[in-house]
């Protein structure tokens, strides 16, 4: 097997809240429109920006033995792309909306042997892994988020009412193995109404 095109090892990344100054959602480490990436033994801290790690239209990614701390949005945000694996990682919520957001047009993401640490912000609008939420890349005949696997993971330092492992909006149900936590599925009627509202809001701009 060929070596990854991009390899990042034993590195530290920290978000800079002064760079965006609230004008856009920034991240500590981000990749867009590329493929074949390995991120190994790294510490990634949002430090007050939106996300720790952002992957946008990225394919064939392996993230191993990393500690990723969240910002006001997520520890990890994925929009478009697929064939992504997280193995042996720690996702640290720090008043973070979700540990993970995996939006539409994403497929084949595996999260295994990992730890979700600390509760996400609001039990009524959050989950450790938020699946198939709205994104700015909405298209006609939008494909659902699919092929998500969660294996041998733990939730730690969370009250019982926030042990929501996943929330599927416009997404197929994730495959969960040897991982405790509630898996919610939003009824399709509510999803259709939500999408109509968001598309109407975008059209008004």
N, C-alpha and C. Protein backbone atom coordinates (compact mmCIF):
# COMPACT_ATOMS: atom_id res chain seq x y z
N UNK A 1 0.84 -1.20 0.00
CA UNK A 1 0.00 0.00 0.00
C UNK A 1 0.88 1.25 0.00
N UNK A 2 0.56 2.20 -0.85
CA UNK A 2 1.34 3.44 -0.96
C UNK A 2 1.17 4.29 0.29
N UNK A 3 2.20 5.07 0.61
CA UNK A 3 2.12 5.99 1.74
C UNK A 3 1.11 7.09 1.44
N UNK A 4 0.46 7.63 2.49
CA UNK A 4 -0.47 8.74 2.27
C UNK A 4 0.22 9.94 1.64
N UNK A 5 -0.54 10.70 0.86
CA UNK A 5 0.01 11.89 0.21
C UNK A 5 0.36 12.97 1.22
N UNK A 6 -0.45 13.07 2.29
CA UNK A 6 -0.23 14.07 3.34
C UNK A 6 -0.12 13.34 4.67
N UNK A 7 0.99 13.51 5.37
CA UNK A 7 1.21 12.86 6.67
C UNK A 7 1.54 13.93 7.70
N UNK A 8 0.77 13.95 8.79
CA UNK A 8 1.04 14.87 9.90
C UNK A 8 1.18 14.03 11.16
N UNK A 9 2.33 14.10 11.80
CA UNK A 9 2.60 13.27 12.98
C UNK A 9 3.17 14.12 14.11
N UNK A 10 2.80 13.71 15.34
CA UNK A 10 3.43 14.26 16.55
C UNK A 10 3.43 15.79 16.56
N UNK A 11 2.29 16.37 16.23
CA UNK A 11 2.21 17.84 16.11
C UNK A 11 1.11 18.40 17.00
N UNK A 12 1.21 19.71 17.26
CA UNK A 12 0.25 20.42 18.09
C UNK A 12 -0.36 21.56 17.28
N UNK A 13 -1.70 21.65 17.32
CA UNK A 13 -2.41 22.69 16.59
C UNK A 13 -3.38 23.39 17.55
N UNK A 14 -3.41 24.70 17.46
CA UNK A 14 -4.24 25.49 18.37
C UNK A 14 -4.93 26.60 17.58
N UNK A 15 -6.24 26.69 17.72
CA UNK A 15 -6.98 27.72 17.02
C UNK A 15 -6.63 29.12 17.50
N UNK A 16 -6.80 30.09 16.60
CA UNK A 16 -6.51 31.49 16.91
C UNK A 16 -7.80 32.29 16.78
N UNK A 17 -8.48 32.57 17.90
CA UNK A 17 -9.75 33.30 17.82
C UNK A 17 -9.61 34.73 17.32
N UNK A 18 -8.41 35.29 17.35
CA UNK A 18 -8.20 36.65 16.86
C UNK A 18 -8.15 36.72 15.34
N UNK A 19 -7.94 35.58 14.68
CA UNK A 19 -7.83 35.59 13.22
C UNK A 19 -9.18 35.84 12.56
N UNK A 20 -10.19 35.10 12.97
CA UNK A 20 -11.51 35.26 12.35
C UNK A 20 -12.29 36.43 12.93
N UNK A 21 -12.02 36.75 14.19
CA UNK A 21 -12.70 37.86 14.89
C UNK A 21 -14.22 37.77 14.77
N UNK A 22 -14.73 36.53 14.82
CA UNK A 22 -16.16 36.32 14.78
C UNK A 22 -16.81 36.50 13.41
N UNK A 23 -16.00 36.72 12.37
CA UNK A 23 -16.55 36.95 11.03
C UNK A 23 -16.85 35.64 10.30
N UNK A 24 -16.19 34.57 10.66
CA UNK A 24 -16.46 33.26 10.06
C UNK A 24 -16.08 32.17 11.07
N UNK A 25 -16.52 30.94 10.79
CA UNK A 25 -16.21 29.80 11.66
C UNK A 25 -14.84 29.26 11.28
N UNK A 26 -13.90 29.37 12.18
CA UNK A 26 -12.53 28.94 11.92
C UNK A 26 -12.27 27.60 12.61
N UNK A 27 -11.10 27.02 12.37
CA UNK A 27 -10.71 25.76 12.98
C UNK A 27 -9.23 25.77 13.31
N UNK A 28 -8.83 24.83 14.15
CA UNK A 28 -7.41 24.72 14.49
C UNK A 28 -6.62 24.03 13.38
N UNK A 29 -7.25 23.04 12.73
CA UNK A 29 -6.62 22.30 11.62
C UNK A 29 -7.71 21.94 10.63
N UNK A 30 -7.51 22.27 9.36
CA UNK A 30 -8.54 22.00 8.37
C UNK A 30 -7.97 21.58 7.04
N UNK A 31 -8.76 20.74 6.32
CA UNK A 31 -8.40 20.30 4.98
C UNK A 31 -9.63 20.41 4.09
N UNK A 32 -9.41 20.81 2.83
CA UNK A 32 -10.52 20.90 1.89
C UNK A 32 -10.11 20.47 0.50
N UNK A 33 -11.03 19.76 -0.17
CA UNK A 33 -10.85 19.38 -1.58
C UNK A 33 -9.54 18.62 -1.82
N UNK A 34 -9.30 17.60 -1.00
CA UNK A 34 -8.10 16.79 -1.18
C UNK A 34 -8.38 15.37 -0.69
N UNK A 35 -7.38 14.50 -0.80
CA UNK A 35 -7.56 13.12 -0.36
C UNK A 35 -6.23 12.53 0.11
N UNK A 36 -6.36 11.37 0.76
CA UNK A 36 -5.20 10.57 1.16
C UNK A 36 -4.37 11.29 2.23
N UNK A 37 -4.93 11.33 3.45
CA UNK A 37 -4.32 12.06 4.56
C UNK A 37 -4.18 11.14 5.77
N UNK A 38 -3.07 11.24 6.47
CA UNK A 38 -2.87 10.56 7.76
C UNK A 38 -2.52 11.61 8.81
N UNK A 39 -3.26 11.58 9.92
CA UNK A 39 -3.00 12.48 11.06
C UNK A 39 -2.78 11.57 12.27
N UNK A 40 -1.58 11.57 12.82
CA UNK A 40 -1.21 10.57 13.83
C UNK A 40 -0.54 11.26 15.03
N UNK A 41 -0.99 10.88 16.24
CA UNK A 41 -0.37 11.34 17.49
C UNK A 41 -0.32 12.87 17.57
N UNK A 42 -1.41 13.50 17.27
CA UNK A 42 -1.46 14.96 17.31
C UNK A 42 -2.42 15.44 18.40
N UNK A 43 -2.19 16.65 18.87
CA UNK A 43 -3.10 17.34 19.78
C UNK A 43 -3.67 18.53 19.01
N UNK A 44 -5.00 18.58 18.93
CA UNK A 44 -5.68 19.61 18.15
C UNK A 44 -6.67 20.32 19.07
N UNK A 45 -6.45 21.60 19.32
CA UNK A 45 -7.27 22.35 20.27
C UNK A 45 -7.96 23.51 19.55
N UNK A 46 -9.28 23.55 19.63
CA UNK A 46 -10.02 24.64 18.99
C UNK A 46 -9.66 25.99 19.63
N UNK A 47 -9.54 26.02 20.94
CA UNK A 47 -9.11 27.22 21.66
C UNK A 47 -10.00 28.43 21.36
N UNK A 48 -11.32 28.20 21.34
CA UNK A 48 -12.24 29.31 21.18
C UNK A 48 -12.73 29.55 19.77
N UNK A 49 -12.19 28.85 18.77
CA UNK A 49 -12.75 28.94 17.42
C UNK A 49 -13.82 27.87 17.27
N UNK A 50 -14.40 27.73 16.09
CA UNK A 50 -15.57 26.86 15.92
C UNK A 50 -15.25 25.38 16.12
N UNK A 51 -14.20 24.90 15.44
CA UNK A 51 -13.91 23.46 15.47
C UNK A 51 -12.43 23.19 15.72
N UNK A 52 -12.19 22.00 16.24
CA UNK A 52 -10.80 21.53 16.31
C UNK A 52 -10.32 21.12 14.94
N UNK A 53 -10.99 20.12 14.33
CA UNK A 53 -10.60 19.58 13.02
C UNK A 53 -11.75 19.75 12.05
N UNK A 54 -11.47 20.32 10.86
CA UNK A 54 -12.49 20.51 9.82
C UNK A 54 -12.05 19.75 8.57
N UNK A 55 -12.96 18.91 8.05
CA UNK A 55 -12.71 18.17 6.81
C UNK A 55 -13.83 18.49 5.85
N UNK A 56 -13.49 19.12 4.72
CA UNK A 56 -14.49 19.54 3.74
C UNK A 56 -14.15 18.96 2.37
N UNK A 57 -15.02 18.08 1.88
CA UNK A 57 -14.81 17.41 0.59
C UNK A 57 -13.45 16.71 0.58
N UNK A 58 -13.22 15.91 1.60
CA UNK A 58 -11.95 15.20 1.78
C UNK A 58 -12.23 13.70 1.82
N UNK A 59 -11.35 12.93 1.18
CA UNK A 59 -11.53 11.49 1.07
C UNK A 59 -10.27 10.76 1.54
N UNK A 60 -10.48 9.53 2.03
CA UNK A 60 -9.37 8.64 2.40
C UNK A 60 -8.48 9.28 3.47
N UNK A 61 -9.07 9.40 4.65
CA UNK A 61 -8.38 10.04 5.78
C UNK A 61 -8.30 9.05 6.94
N UNK A 62 -7.14 8.98 7.56
CA UNK A 62 -6.97 8.18 8.78
C UNK A 62 -6.44 9.09 9.89
N UNK A 63 -7.22 9.16 10.98
CA UNK A 63 -6.83 9.96 12.15
C UNK A 63 -6.63 8.96 13.29
N UNK A 64 -5.43 8.91 13.84
CA UNK A 64 -5.11 7.88 14.84
C UNK A 64 -4.41 8.48 16.04
N UNK A 65 -4.87 8.07 17.23
CA UNK A 65 -4.23 8.43 18.50
C UNK A 65 -4.09 9.95 18.65
N UNK A 66 -5.16 10.66 18.36
CA UNK A 66 -5.15 12.12 18.50
C UNK A 66 -6.10 12.56 19.61
N UNK A 67 -5.80 13.70 20.21
CA UNK A 67 -6.69 14.34 21.17
C UNK A 67 -7.22 15.61 20.51
N UNK A 68 -8.54 15.68 20.34
CA UNK A 68 -9.15 16.79 19.61
C UNK A 68 -10.15 17.48 20.53
N UNK A 69 -9.86 18.72 20.88
CA UNK A 69 -10.73 19.50 21.76
C UNK A 69 -11.62 20.42 20.93
N UNK A 70 -12.88 20.53 21.34
CA UNK A 70 -13.85 21.27 20.57
C UNK A 70 -13.87 22.75 20.86
N UNK A 71 -14.51 23.48 19.93
CA UNK A 71 -14.77 24.90 20.11
C UNK A 71 -16.25 25.10 20.38
N UNK A 72 -16.81 26.22 19.91
CA UNK A 72 -18.23 26.47 20.17
C UNK A 72 -19.13 25.65 19.27
N UNK A 73 -18.57 25.03 18.20
CA UNK A 73 -19.38 24.14 17.36
C UNK A 73 -19.05 22.67 17.62
N UNK A 74 -17.87 22.22 17.22
CA UNK A 74 -17.56 20.79 17.26
C UNK A 74 -16.09 20.53 17.59
N UNK A 75 -15.83 19.29 17.98
CA UNK A 75 -14.45 18.81 17.97
C UNK A 75 -14.03 18.52 16.53
N UNK A 76 -14.92 17.82 15.80
CA UNK A 76 -14.68 17.46 14.40
C UNK A 76 -15.91 17.82 13.58
N UNK A 77 -15.68 18.49 12.46
CA UNK A 77 -16.76 18.84 11.53
C UNK A 77 -16.41 18.27 10.16
N UNK A 78 -17.32 17.43 9.62
CA UNK A 78 -17.10 16.82 8.31
C UNK A 78 -18.27 17.20 7.42
N UNK A 79 -17.96 17.78 6.25
CA UNK A 79 -19.00 18.10 5.28
C UNK A 79 -18.50 17.68 3.90
N UNK A 80 -19.24 16.79 3.26
CA UNK A 80 -18.85 16.16 2.00
C UNK A 80 -17.60 15.29 2.19
N UNK A 81 -17.50 14.24 1.40
CA UNK A 81 -16.34 13.37 1.47
C UNK A 81 -16.66 12.01 2.07
N UNK A 82 -15.62 11.24 2.35
CA UNK A 82 -15.84 9.92 2.91
C UNK A 82 -14.59 9.07 2.98
N UNK A 83 -14.80 7.81 3.38
CA UNK A 83 -13.72 6.86 3.65
C UNK A 83 -12.75 7.46 4.67
N UNK A 84 -13.33 7.79 5.82
CA UNK A 84 -12.59 8.47 6.89
C UNK A 84 -12.65 7.61 8.15
N UNK A 85 -11.51 7.41 8.80
CA UNK A 85 -11.43 6.59 10.01
C UNK A 85 -10.77 7.35 11.14
N UNK A 86 -11.39 7.27 12.32
CA UNK A 86 -10.81 7.78 13.57
C UNK A 86 -10.59 6.58 14.47
N UNK A 87 -9.36 6.37 14.92
CA UNK A 87 -9.01 5.19 15.71
C UNK A 87 -8.18 5.62 16.92
N UNK A 88 -8.65 5.27 18.11
CA UNK A 88 -7.89 5.55 19.32
C UNK A 88 -7.78 7.01 19.66
N UNK A 89 -8.84 7.77 19.38
CA UNK A 89 -8.82 9.21 19.60
C UNK A 89 -9.64 9.60 20.84
N UNK A 90 -9.39 10.81 21.34
CA UNK A 90 -10.17 11.39 22.42
C UNK A 90 -10.78 12.68 21.91
N UNK A 91 -12.11 12.82 22.05
CA UNK A 91 -12.83 14.00 21.61
C UNK A 91 -13.34 14.73 22.85
N UNK A 92 -12.80 15.91 23.10
CA UNK A 92 -13.05 16.63 24.35
C UNK A 92 -14.01 17.79 24.10
N UNK A 93 -15.21 17.72 24.65
CA UNK A 93 -16.16 18.83 24.54
C UNK A 93 -15.87 19.87 25.62
N UNK A 94 -15.81 21.13 25.21
CA UNK A 94 -15.60 22.25 26.13
C UNK A 94 -16.70 23.27 25.86
N UNK A 95 -17.89 22.98 26.41
CA UNK A 95 -19.10 23.74 26.10
C UNK A 95 -19.34 23.74 24.60
N UNK A 96 -19.14 22.58 24.00
CA UNK A 96 -19.19 22.36 22.56
C UNK A 96 -20.58 21.87 22.16
N UNK A 97 -21.06 22.31 20.99
CA UNK A 97 -22.40 21.93 20.55
C UNK A 97 -22.52 20.43 20.33
N UNK A 98 -21.57 19.84 19.61
CA UNK A 98 -21.48 18.39 19.39
C UNK A 98 -20.00 18.00 19.43
N UNK A 99 -19.71 16.76 19.79
CA UNK A 99 -18.34 16.28 19.62
C UNK A 99 -18.03 16.15 18.13
N UNK A 100 -18.98 15.58 17.38
CA UNK A 100 -18.84 15.35 15.94
C UNK A 100 -20.04 15.91 15.21
N UNK A 101 -19.81 16.56 14.08
CA UNK A 101 -20.87 16.84 13.12
C UNK A 101 -20.48 16.20 11.80
N UNK A 102 -21.30 15.28 11.32
CA UNK A 102 -21.08 14.64 10.03
C UNK A 102 -22.28 14.99 9.16
N UNK A 103 -22.10 15.98 8.30
CA UNK A 103 -23.23 16.52 7.56
C UNK A 103 -23.54 15.69 6.32
N UNK A 104 -24.50 16.17 5.52
CA UNK A 104 -24.93 15.44 4.33
C UNK A 104 -23.81 15.38 3.29
N UNK A 105 -23.97 14.45 2.36
CA UNK A 105 -22.97 14.17 1.33
C UNK A 105 -21.68 13.60 1.92
N UNK A 106 -21.80 12.91 3.06
CA UNK A 106 -20.67 12.21 3.66
C UNK A 106 -21.03 10.73 3.78
N UNK A 107 -20.07 9.85 3.48
CA UNK A 107 -20.31 8.41 3.59
C UNK A 107 -19.05 7.71 4.09
N UNK A 108 -19.26 6.55 4.69
CA UNK A 108 -18.18 5.67 5.12
C UNK A 108 -17.21 6.35 6.09
N UNK A 109 -17.74 6.65 7.26
CA UNK A 109 -16.92 7.18 8.36
C UNK A 109 -16.95 6.18 9.51
N UNK A 110 -15.79 5.79 9.99
CA UNK A 110 -15.68 4.86 11.11
C UNK A 110 -15.01 5.56 12.30
N UNK A 111 -15.64 5.44 13.46
CA UNK A 111 -15.07 5.96 14.71
C UNK A 111 -14.93 4.77 15.64
N UNK A 112 -13.71 4.40 16.00
CA UNK A 112 -13.52 3.20 16.79
C UNK A 112 -12.46 3.39 17.87
N UNK A 113 -12.63 2.61 18.94
CA UNK A 113 -11.65 2.58 20.05
C UNK A 113 -11.36 3.99 20.58
N UNK A 114 -12.41 4.80 20.66
CA UNK A 114 -12.23 6.21 21.00
C UNK A 114 -13.08 6.61 22.20
N UNK A 115 -12.78 7.79 22.74
CA UNK A 115 -13.43 8.30 23.95
C UNK A 115 -14.08 9.65 23.66
N UNK A 116 -15.35 9.78 24.05
CA UNK A 116 -16.05 11.05 24.02
C UNK A 116 -16.09 11.59 25.44
N UNK A 117 -15.37 12.68 25.68
CA UNK A 117 -15.17 13.19 27.03
C UNK A 117 -15.94 14.50 27.23
N UNK A 118 -16.65 14.57 28.35
CA UNK A 118 -17.43 15.75 28.75
C UNK A 118 -18.73 15.86 27.94
N UNK A 119 -19.73 16.48 28.53
CA UNK A 119 -21.03 16.60 27.84
C UNK A 119 -21.02 17.68 26.77
N UNK A 120 -21.82 17.46 25.72
CA UNK A 120 -22.08 18.53 24.76
C UNK A 120 -22.98 19.56 25.42
N UNK A 121 -23.22 20.70 24.74
CA UNK A 121 -23.78 21.88 25.40
C UNK A 121 -25.23 21.68 25.86
N UNK A 122 -26.15 21.37 24.93
CA UNK A 122 -27.57 21.32 25.26
C UNK A 122 -28.16 19.95 24.94
N UNK A 123 -28.84 19.36 25.90
CA UNK A 123 -29.41 18.03 25.65
C UNK A 123 -30.52 18.09 24.61
N UNK A 124 -31.21 19.25 24.47
CA UNK A 124 -32.33 19.33 23.54
C UNK A 124 -31.87 19.63 22.10
N UNK A 125 -30.61 19.97 21.91
CA UNK A 125 -30.11 20.25 20.57
C UNK A 125 -28.66 19.83 20.47
N UNK A 126 -28.41 18.55 20.72
CA UNK A 126 -27.03 18.09 20.66
C UNK A 126 -26.93 16.59 20.72
N UNK A 127 -25.74 16.10 20.44
CA UNK A 127 -25.41 14.68 20.52
C UNK A 127 -23.89 14.56 20.43
N UNK A 128 -23.38 13.43 20.85
CA UNK A 128 -21.95 13.22 20.63
C UNK A 128 -21.64 13.24 19.13
N UNK A 129 -22.49 12.58 18.35
CA UNK A 129 -22.30 12.53 16.89
C UNK A 129 -23.60 12.97 16.23
N UNK A 130 -23.57 14.12 15.58
CA UNK A 130 -24.74 14.66 14.89
C UNK A 130 -24.64 14.30 13.41
N UNK A 131 -25.63 13.61 12.89
CA UNK A 131 -25.56 13.04 11.54
C UNK A 131 -26.58 13.70 10.61
N UNK A 132 -26.11 14.12 9.44
CA UNK A 132 -27.03 14.57 8.39
C UNK A 132 -27.70 15.88 8.66
N UNK A 133 -27.01 16.80 9.30
CA UNK A 133 -27.60 18.11 9.54
C UNK A 133 -27.44 18.99 8.31
N UNK A 134 -28.12 20.13 8.32
CA UNK A 134 -28.07 21.08 7.21
C UNK A 134 -26.65 21.60 7.01
N UNK A 135 -26.29 21.85 5.75
CA UNK A 135 -25.01 22.51 5.44
C UNK A 135 -25.23 23.52 4.33
N UNK A 136 -24.22 24.34 4.10
CA UNK A 136 -24.28 25.33 3.03
C UNK A 136 -24.15 24.70 1.65
N UNK A 137 -23.89 23.39 1.59
CA UNK A 137 -23.72 22.69 0.32
C UNK A 137 -24.97 21.90 -0.06
N UNK A 138 -26.11 22.42 0.33
CA UNK A 138 -27.39 21.80 0.00
C UNK A 138 -27.57 21.75 -1.53
N UNK A 139 -28.06 20.62 -2.04
CA UNK A 139 -28.32 20.44 -3.46
C UNK A 139 -29.64 19.71 -3.65
N UNK A 140 -30.18 19.75 -4.87
CA UNK A 140 -31.35 18.94 -5.19
C UNK A 140 -30.96 17.46 -5.12
N UNK A 141 -31.92 16.61 -4.77
CA UNK A 141 -31.66 15.16 -4.63
C UNK A 141 -30.47 14.91 -3.70
N UNK A 142 -30.46 15.60 -2.60
CA UNK A 142 -29.37 15.52 -1.62
C UNK A 142 -29.22 14.09 -1.10
N UNK A 143 -28.02 13.48 -1.21
CA UNK A 143 -27.82 12.15 -0.64
C UNK A 143 -27.70 12.19 0.88
N UNK A 144 -28.24 11.20 1.53
CA UNK A 144 -28.16 11.13 2.98
C UNK A 144 -26.74 10.80 3.45
N UNK A 145 -26.45 11.21 4.66
CA UNK A 145 -25.26 10.73 5.34
C UNK A 145 -25.43 9.23 5.58
N UNK A 146 -24.42 8.43 5.24
CA UNK A 146 -24.60 6.98 5.33
C UNK A 146 -23.26 6.28 5.58
N UNK A 147 -23.36 5.02 5.97
CA UNK A 147 -22.16 4.21 6.17
C UNK A 147 -21.35 4.63 7.38
N UNK A 148 -22.02 5.10 8.44
CA UNK A 148 -21.33 5.53 9.66
C UNK A 148 -21.23 4.35 10.63
N UNK A 149 -20.05 4.07 11.11
CA UNK A 149 -19.81 2.96 12.05
C UNK A 149 -19.19 3.52 13.33
N UNK A 150 -19.71 3.06 14.46
CA UNK A 150 -19.19 3.47 15.77
C UNK A 150 -18.89 2.20 16.54
N UNK A 151 -17.63 1.94 16.84
CA UNK A 151 -17.23 0.66 17.41
C UNK A 151 -16.31 0.85 18.62
N UNK A 152 -16.62 0.15 19.70
CA UNK A 152 -15.74 0.10 20.87
C UNK A 152 -15.37 1.49 21.40
N UNK A 153 -16.39 2.35 21.51
CA UNK A 153 -16.17 3.69 22.03
C UNK A 153 -16.80 3.85 23.41
N UNK A 154 -16.35 4.87 24.14
CA UNK A 154 -16.87 5.13 25.48
C UNK A 154 -17.28 6.58 25.61
N UNK A 155 -18.29 6.82 26.44
CA UNK A 155 -18.72 8.17 26.82
C UNK A 155 -18.36 8.37 28.28
N UNK A 156 -17.63 9.42 28.59
CA UNK A 156 -17.13 9.61 29.95
C UNK A 156 -17.40 11.04 30.43
N UNK A 157 -17.66 11.15 31.74
CA UNK A 157 -17.90 12.43 32.41
C UNK A 157 -19.11 13.14 31.81
N UNK A 158 -20.21 12.39 31.65
CA UNK A 158 -21.46 12.96 31.14
C UNK A 158 -22.61 12.55 32.05
N UNK A 159 -23.55 13.46 32.31
CA UNK A 159 -24.76 13.06 33.03
C UNK A 159 -25.58 12.10 32.16
N UNK A 160 -26.40 11.29 32.80
CA UNK A 160 -27.12 10.24 32.07
C UNK A 160 -27.99 10.81 30.96
N UNK A 161 -28.57 12.00 31.17
CA UNK A 161 -29.50 12.54 30.18
C UNK A 161 -28.78 13.14 28.96
N UNK A 162 -27.46 13.21 29.02
CA UNK A 162 -26.70 13.65 27.86
C UNK A 162 -25.90 12.53 27.20
N UNK A 163 -26.18 11.31 27.60
CA UNK A 163 -25.49 10.19 26.96
C UNK A 163 -26.21 9.81 25.66
N UNK A 164 -26.27 10.80 24.76
CA UNK A 164 -26.87 10.63 23.44
C UNK A 164 -25.72 10.40 22.48
N UNK A 165 -25.52 9.17 22.08
CA UNK A 165 -24.38 8.83 21.23
C UNK A 165 -24.53 9.44 19.85
N UNK A 166 -25.71 9.29 19.24
CA UNK A 166 -25.90 9.81 17.89
C UNK A 166 -27.30 10.38 17.71
N UNK A 167 -27.39 11.34 16.79
CA UNK A 167 -28.68 11.90 16.38
C UNK A 167 -28.70 11.92 14.86
N UNK A 168 -29.60 11.13 14.26
CA UNK A 168 -29.69 11.04 12.80
C UNK A 168 -30.80 11.95 12.31
N UNK A 169 -30.45 12.93 11.52
CA UNK A 169 -31.43 13.85 10.94
C UNK A 169 -31.70 13.39 9.51
N UNK A 170 -30.97 13.89 8.52
CA UNK A 170 -31.09 13.37 7.15
C UNK A 170 -29.96 12.37 6.95
N UNK A 171 -30.10 11.22 7.58
CA UNK A 171 -29.01 10.25 7.63
C UNK A 171 -29.56 8.85 7.87
N UNK A 172 -28.83 7.87 7.36
CA UNK A 172 -29.12 6.49 7.70
C UNK A 172 -28.68 6.20 9.12
N UNK A 173 -29.32 5.25 9.73
CA UNK A 173 -28.97 4.85 11.10
C UNK A 173 -27.54 4.33 11.14
N UNK A 174 -26.72 4.79 12.08
CA UNK A 174 -25.34 4.30 12.16
C UNK A 174 -25.29 2.85 12.66
N UNK A 175 -24.24 2.16 12.27
CA UNK A 175 -23.98 0.82 12.79
C UNK A 175 -23.16 0.99 14.07
N UNK A 176 -23.70 0.53 15.18
CA UNK A 176 -23.06 0.71 16.49
C UNK A 176 -22.72 -0.65 17.08
N UNK A 177 -21.46 -0.82 17.47
CA UNK A 177 -21.01 -2.07 18.07
C UNK A 177 -20.24 -1.78 19.36
N UNK A 178 -20.62 -2.47 20.42
CA UNK A 178 -19.90 -2.42 21.70
C UNK A 178 -19.71 -0.98 22.18
N UNK A 179 -20.75 -0.17 22.03
CA UNK A 179 -20.71 1.23 22.47
C UNK A 179 -22.06 1.59 23.07
N UNK A 180 -22.07 2.04 24.32
CA UNK A 180 -23.31 2.39 25.00
C UNK A 180 -23.67 3.84 24.75
N UNK A 181 -24.96 4.10 24.65
CA UNK A 181 -25.45 5.45 24.44
C UNK A 181 -26.73 5.41 23.62
N UNK A 182 -27.53 6.44 23.76
CA UNK A 182 -28.80 6.52 23.06
C UNK A 182 -28.57 6.95 21.62
N UNK A 183 -29.29 6.31 20.69
CA UNK A 183 -29.21 6.66 19.28
C UNK A 183 -30.58 7.15 18.83
N UNK A 184 -30.67 8.46 18.55
CA UNK A 184 -31.93 9.09 18.19
C UNK A 184 -32.07 9.20 16.68
N UNK A 185 -33.30 9.10 16.21
CA UNK A 185 -33.59 9.32 14.80
C UNK A 185 -34.73 10.32 14.71
N UNK A 186 -34.50 11.46 14.06
CA UNK A 186 -35.51 12.50 13.93
C UNK A 186 -36.55 12.06 12.88
N UNK A 187 -37.85 12.10 13.19
CA UNK A 187 -38.89 11.69 12.23
C UNK A 187 -38.79 12.47 10.92
N UNK A 188 -39.06 11.78 9.81
CA UNK A 188 -38.87 12.37 8.48
C UNK A 188 -39.72 13.61 8.26
N UNK A 189 -40.92 13.66 8.87
CA UNK A 189 -41.78 14.83 8.70
C UNK A 189 -41.10 16.09 9.23
N UNK A 190 -40.49 15.99 10.41
CA UNK A 190 -39.79 17.13 10.99
C UNK A 190 -38.58 17.52 10.14
N UNK A 191 -37.90 16.52 9.58
CA UNK A 191 -36.75 16.79 8.72
C UNK A 191 -37.18 17.55 7.47
N UNK A 192 -38.27 17.11 6.84
CA UNK A 192 -38.77 17.79 5.63
C UNK A 192 -39.16 19.23 5.93
N UNK A 193 -39.82 19.45 7.06
CA UNK A 193 -40.20 20.81 7.43
C UNK A 193 -38.98 21.68 7.70
N UNK A 194 -38.00 21.10 8.37
CA UNK A 194 -36.76 21.83 8.67
C UNK A 194 -36.04 22.22 7.38
N UNK A 195 -35.97 21.28 6.43
CA UNK A 195 -35.30 21.56 5.16
C UNK A 195 -36.04 22.64 4.37
N UNK A 196 -37.36 22.60 4.37
CA UNK A 196 -38.14 23.63 3.68
C UNK A 196 -37.87 25.00 4.29
N UNK A 197 -37.81 25.06 5.62
CA UNK A 197 -37.53 26.31 6.30
C UNK A 197 -36.15 26.83 5.94
N UNK A 198 -35.13 25.98 5.99
CA UNK A 198 -33.77 26.43 5.71
C UNK A 198 -33.62 26.87 4.26
N UNK A 199 -34.24 26.14 3.33
CA UNK A 199 -34.15 26.52 1.92
C UNK A 199 -34.87 27.86 1.68
N UNK A 200 -35.97 28.07 2.38
CA UNK A 200 -36.67 29.35 2.26
C UNK A 200 -35.83 30.48 2.83
N UNK A 201 -35.14 30.23 3.95
CA UNK A 201 -34.28 31.25 4.55
C UNK A 201 -33.13 31.60 3.63
N UNK A 202 -32.54 30.57 3.00
CA UNK A 202 -31.42 30.81 2.08
C UNK A 202 -31.91 31.58 0.85
N UNK A 203 -33.06 31.23 0.32
CA UNK A 203 -33.58 31.90 -0.87
C UNK A 203 -33.88 33.37 -0.62
N UNK A 204 -34.19 33.72 0.63
CA UNK A 204 -34.51 35.12 0.97
C UNK A 204 -33.26 36.00 1.01
N UNK A 205 -32.10 35.39 1.18
CA UNK A 205 -30.88 36.20 1.34
C UNK A 205 -30.50 36.90 0.03
